[in-house]
JSON list of C-alpha atoms in Angstrom, two decimals:
[
{"chain": "A", "resi": 1, "resn": "MET", "atom": "CA", "xyz": [45.95, 4.89, -13.10]},
{"chain": "A", "resi": 2, "resn": "SER", "atom": "CA", "xyz": [47.60, 4.69, -9.48]},
{"chain": "A", "resi": 3, "resn": "ASP", "atom": "CA", "xyz": [49.26, 7.21, -9.46]},
{"chain": "A", "resi": 4, "resn": "SER", "atom": "CA", "xyz": [47.13, 10.61, -8.29]},
{"chain": "A", "resi": 5, "resn": "LYS", "atom": "CA", "xyz": [49.56, 12.79, -11.04]},
{"chain": "A", "resi": 6, "resn": "THR", "atom": "CA", "xyz": [47.06, 10.58, -13.44]},
{"chain": "A", "resi": 7, "resn": "LYS", "atom": "CA", "xyz": [44.06, 10.40, -11.75]},
{"chain": "A", "resi": 8, "resn": "PRO", "atom": "CA", "xyz": [41.86, 13.80, -13.22]},
{"chain": "A", "resi": 9, "resn": "ASN", "atom": "CA", "xyz": [40.63, 15.90, -9.82]},
{"chain": "A", "resi": 10, "resn": "ASN", "atom": "CA", "xyz": [37.26, 15.97, -11.55]},
{"chain": "A", "resi": 11, "resn": "PRO", "atom": "CA", "xyz": [35.63, 13.29, -12.84]},
{"chain": "A", "resi": 12, "resn": "THR", "atom": "CA", "xyz": [32.89, 13.23, -15.09]},
{"chain": "A", "resi": 13, "resn": "TYR", "atom": "CA", "xyz": [30.79, 11.39, -15.12]},
{"chain": "A", "resi": 14, "resn": "MET", "atom": "CA", "xyz": [28.78, 10.45, -18.16]},
{"chain": "A", "resi": 15, "resn": "LEU", "atom": "CA", "xyz": [24.91, 10.02, -19.38]},
{"chain": "A", "resi": 16, "resn": "THR", "atom": "CA", "xyz": [23.21, 8.00, -22.18]},
{"chain": "A", "resi": 17, "resn": "ASP", "atom": "CA", "xyz": [20.33, 10.82, -23.50]},
{"chain": "A", "resi": 18, "resn": "GLU", "atom": "CA", "xyz": [18.32, 7.30, -22.73]},
{"chain": "A", "resi": 19, "resn": "GLN", "atom": "CA", "xyz": [19.41, 8.10, -18.96]},
{"chain": "A", "resi": 20, "resn": "HIS", "atom": "CA", "xyz": [19.04, 11.66, -19.35]},
{"chain": "A", "resi": 21, "resn": "GLN", "atom": "CA", "xyz": [15.14, 11.44, -20.65]},
{"chain": "A", "resi": 22, "resn": "ALA", "atom": "CA", "xyz": [14.71, 9.21, -18.68]},
{"chain": "A", "resi": 23, "resn": "ALA", "atom": "CA", "xyz": [15.69, 11.13, -15.78]},
{"chain": "A", "resi": 24, "resn": "HIS", "atom": "CA", "xyz": [13.93, 14.47, -16.82]},
{"chain": "A", "resi": 25, "resn": "ALA", "atom": "CA", "xyz": [10.88, 12.67, -17.32]},
{"chain": "A", "resi": 26, "resn": "ARG", "atom": "CA", "xyz": [11.20, 11.64, -13.94]},
{"chain": "A", "resi": 27, "resn": "THR", "atom": "CA", "xyz": [11.46, 14.96, -12.57]},
{"chain": "A", "resi": 28, "resn": "MET", "atom": "CA", "xyz": [8.70, 16.38, -14.73]},
{"chain": "A", "resi": 29, "resn": "ARG", "atom": "CA", "xyz": [6.59, 13.60, -13.45]},
{"chain": "A", "resi": 30, "resn": "HIS", "atom": "CA", "xyz": [7.57, 15.07, -9.92]},
{"chain": "A", "resi": 31, "resn": "GLU", "atom": "CA", "xyz": [6.98, 18.45, -10.35]},
{"chain": "A", "resi": 32, "resn": "GLU", "atom": "CA", "xyz": [3.14, 17.52, -11.26]},
{"chain": "A", "resi": 33, "resn": "GLU", "atom": "CA", "xyz": [2.91, 15.33, -8.97]},
{"chain": "A", "resi": 34, "resn": "SER", "atom": "CA", "xyz": [4.09, 18.20, -5.98]},
{"chain": "A", "resi": 35, "resn": "LYS", "atom": "CA", "xyz": [1.72, 21.31, -7.89]},
{"chain": "A", "resi": 36, "resn": "ALA", "atom": "CA", "xyz": [-0.89, 18.35, -7.89]},
{"chain": "A", "resi": 37, "resn": "ILE", "atom": "CA", "xyz": [-0.80, 18.11, -4.36]},
{"chain": "A", "resi": 38, "resn": "TYR", "atom": "CA", "xyz": [-0.48, 21.59, -3.68]},
{"chain": "A", "resi": 39, "resn": "ARG", "atom": "CA", "xyz": [-3.53, 22.29, -5.33]},
{"chain": "A", "resi": 40, "resn": "ILE", "atom": "CA", "xyz": [-5.05, 20.03, -3.70]},
{"chain": "A", "resi": 41, "resn": "GLU", "atom": "CA", "xyz": [-3.91, 20.89, 0.31]},
{"chain": "A", "resi": 42, "resn": "ALA", "atom": "CA", "xyz": [-4.97, 24.55, -0.96]},
{"chain": "A", "resi": 43, "resn": "ALA", "atom": "CA", "xyz": [-8.67, 23.51, -1.59]},
{"chain": "A", "resi": 44, "resn": "GLY", "atom": "CA", "xyz": [-8.33, 22.22, 1.99]},
{"chain": "A", "resi": 45, "resn": "ALA", "atom": "CA", "xyz": [-7.03, 18.65, 2.57]},
{"chain": "A", "resi": 46, "resn": "THR", "atom": "CA", "xyz": [-4.41, 17.51, 4.78]},
{"chain": "A", "resi": 47, "resn": "ARG", "atom": "CA", "xyz": [-1.00, 17.30, 3.19]},
{"chain": "A", "resi": 48, "resn": "ARG", "atom": "CA", "xyz": [-1.62, 13.18, 3.64]},
{"chain": "A", "resi": 49, "resn": "GLU", "atom": "CA", "xyz": [-4.73, 13.29, 1.97]},
{"chain": "A", "resi": 50, "resn": "ALA", "atom": "CA", "xyz": [-3.49, 15.35, -0.52]},
{"chain": "A", "resi": 51, "resn": "GLN", "atom": "CA", "xyz": [-0.97, 13.31, -1.20]},
{"chain": "A", "resi": 52, "resn": "ASP", "atom": "CA", "xyz": [-3.21, 9.96, -1.64]},
{"chain": "A", "resi": 53, "resn": "ILE", "atom": "CA", "xyz": [-5.54, 11.30, -3.74]},
{"chain": "A", "resi": 54, "resn": "VAL", "atom": "CA", "xyz": [-2.29, 12.03, -6.28]},
{"chain": "A", "resi": 55, "resn": "TRP", "atom": "CA", "xyz": [-1.01, 9.23, -5.60]},
{"chain": "A", "resi": 56, "resn": "ALA", "atom": "CA", "xyz": [-4.24, 6.62, -6.43]},
{"chain": "A", "resi": 57, "resn": "GLY", "atom": "CA", "xyz": [-4.48, 8.83, -9.80]},
{"chain": "A", "resi": 58, "resn": "CYS", "atom": "CA", "xyz": [-7.50, 10.22, -9.01]},
{"chain": "A", "resi": 59, "resn": "ASP", "atom": "CA", "xyz": [-8.01, 13.86, -11.50]},
{"chain": "A", "resi": 60, "resn": "THR", "atom": "CA", "xyz": [-6.58, 16.90, -9.67]},
{"chain": "A", "resi": 61, "resn": "GLU", "atom": "CA", "xyz": [-9.44, 19.04, -11.16]},
{"chain": "A", "resi": 62, "resn": "ASP", "atom": "CA", "xyz": [-12.20, 16.98, -9.61]},
{"chain": "A", "resi": 63, "resn": "ALA", "atom": "CA", "xyz": [-10.81, 16.54, -6.92]},
{"chain": "A", "resi": 64, "resn": "ILE", "atom": "CA", "xyz": [-10.70, 19.83, -5.63]},
{"chain": "A", "resi": 65, "resn": "GLU", "atom": "CA", "xyz": [-14.15, 20.44, -6.90]},
{"chain": "A", "resi": 66, "resn": "MET", "atom": "CA", "xyz": [-15.74, 17.33, -4.24]},
{"chain": "A", "resi": 67, "resn": "ILE", "atom": "CA", "xyz": [-13.46, 19.05, -1.51]},
{"chain": "A", "resi": 68, "resn": "GLU", "atom": "CA", "xyz": [-14.72, 22.31, -1.63]},
{"chain": "A", "resi": 69, "resn": "GLN", "atom": "CA", "xyz": [-18.47, 20.41, -1.27]},
{"chain": "A", "resi": 70, "resn": "GLY", "atom": "CA", "xyz": [-16.85, 18.81, 2.47]},
{"chain": "A", "resi": 71, "resn": "LYS", "atom": "CA", "xyz": [-16.51, 14.83, 0.71]},
{"chain": "A", "resi": 72, "resn": "THR", "atom": "CA", "xyz": [-13.49, 13.04, 2.82]},
{"chain": "A", "resi": 73, "resn": "LYS", "atom": "CA", "xyz": [-10.72, 11.97, 0.73]},
{"chain": "A", "resi": 74, "resn": "ASP", "atom": "CA", "xyz": [-12.02, 7.91, 0.68]},
{"chain": "A", "resi": 75, "resn": "GLU", "atom": "CA", "xyz": [-15.00, 9.15, -0.68]},
{"chain": "A", "resi": 76, "resn": "ILE", "atom": "CA", "xyz": [-13.12, 11.30, -3.72]},
{"chain": "A", "resi": 77, "resn": "ILE", "atom": "CA", "xyz": [-10.80, 8.73, -4.39]},
{"chain": "A", "resi": 78, "resn": "ASN", "atom": "CA", "xyz": [-13.87, 6.16, -4.66]},
{"chain": "A", "resi": 79, "resn": "ALA", "atom": "CA", "xyz": [-16.27, 8.35, -6.96]},
{"chain": "A", "resi": 80, "resn": "LEU", "atom": "CA", "xyz": [-13.49, 9.21, -8.97]},
{"chain": "A", "resi": 81, "resn": "LYS", "atom": "CA", "xyz": [-12.62, 5.57, -9.20]},
{"chain": "A", "resi": 82, "resn": "LYS", "atom": "CA", "xyz": [-15.83, 4.01, -10.33]},
{"chain": "A", "resi": 83, "resn": "ASN", "atom": "CA", "xyz": [-15.63, 6.61, -12.92]},
{"chain": "A", "resi": 84, "resn": "ASP", "atom": "CA", "xyz": [-12.59, 5.96, -14.80]},
{"chain": "A", "resi": 85, "resn": "GLU", "atom": "CA", "xyz": [-14.24, 3.56, -16.94]},
{"chain": "A", "resi": 86, "resn": "GLY", "atom": "CA", "xyz": [-12.51, -0.66, -14.64]},
{"chain": "A", "resi": 87, "resn": "GLU", "atom": "CA", "xyz": [-9.43, 1.53, -14.04]},
{"chain": "A", "resi": 88, "resn": "HIS", "atom": "CA", "xyz": [-8.30, 0.72, -10.54]},
{"chain": "A", "resi": 89, "resn": "PHE", "atom": "CA", "xyz": [-5.31, 2.00, -8.58]},
{"chain": "A", "resi": 90, "resn": "THR", "atom": "CA", "xyz": [-4.56, 0.72, -5.01]},
{"chain": "A", "resi": 91, "resn": "LEU", "atom": "CA", "xyz": [-2.91, 3.27, -2.19]}
]
């Protein structure tokens, strides 16, 4: 297919069902993460603090409640780690 007359102008790329489902799942996780970061920011945390809290795997509702009580990012992450019955998160 070295002849330009035989090459398609707009080649199509096909994804398998598994690739499509994996890409959709990643998109949905990213969307939910973005929503959680925005909600924590709206409660009074900085963008970076909100990201750290979400990326640590903390529950958004609990984190918002603690922010409203005046807790710091580190206090929130440490307190919510203790409540996760032995699950450990790293930043």
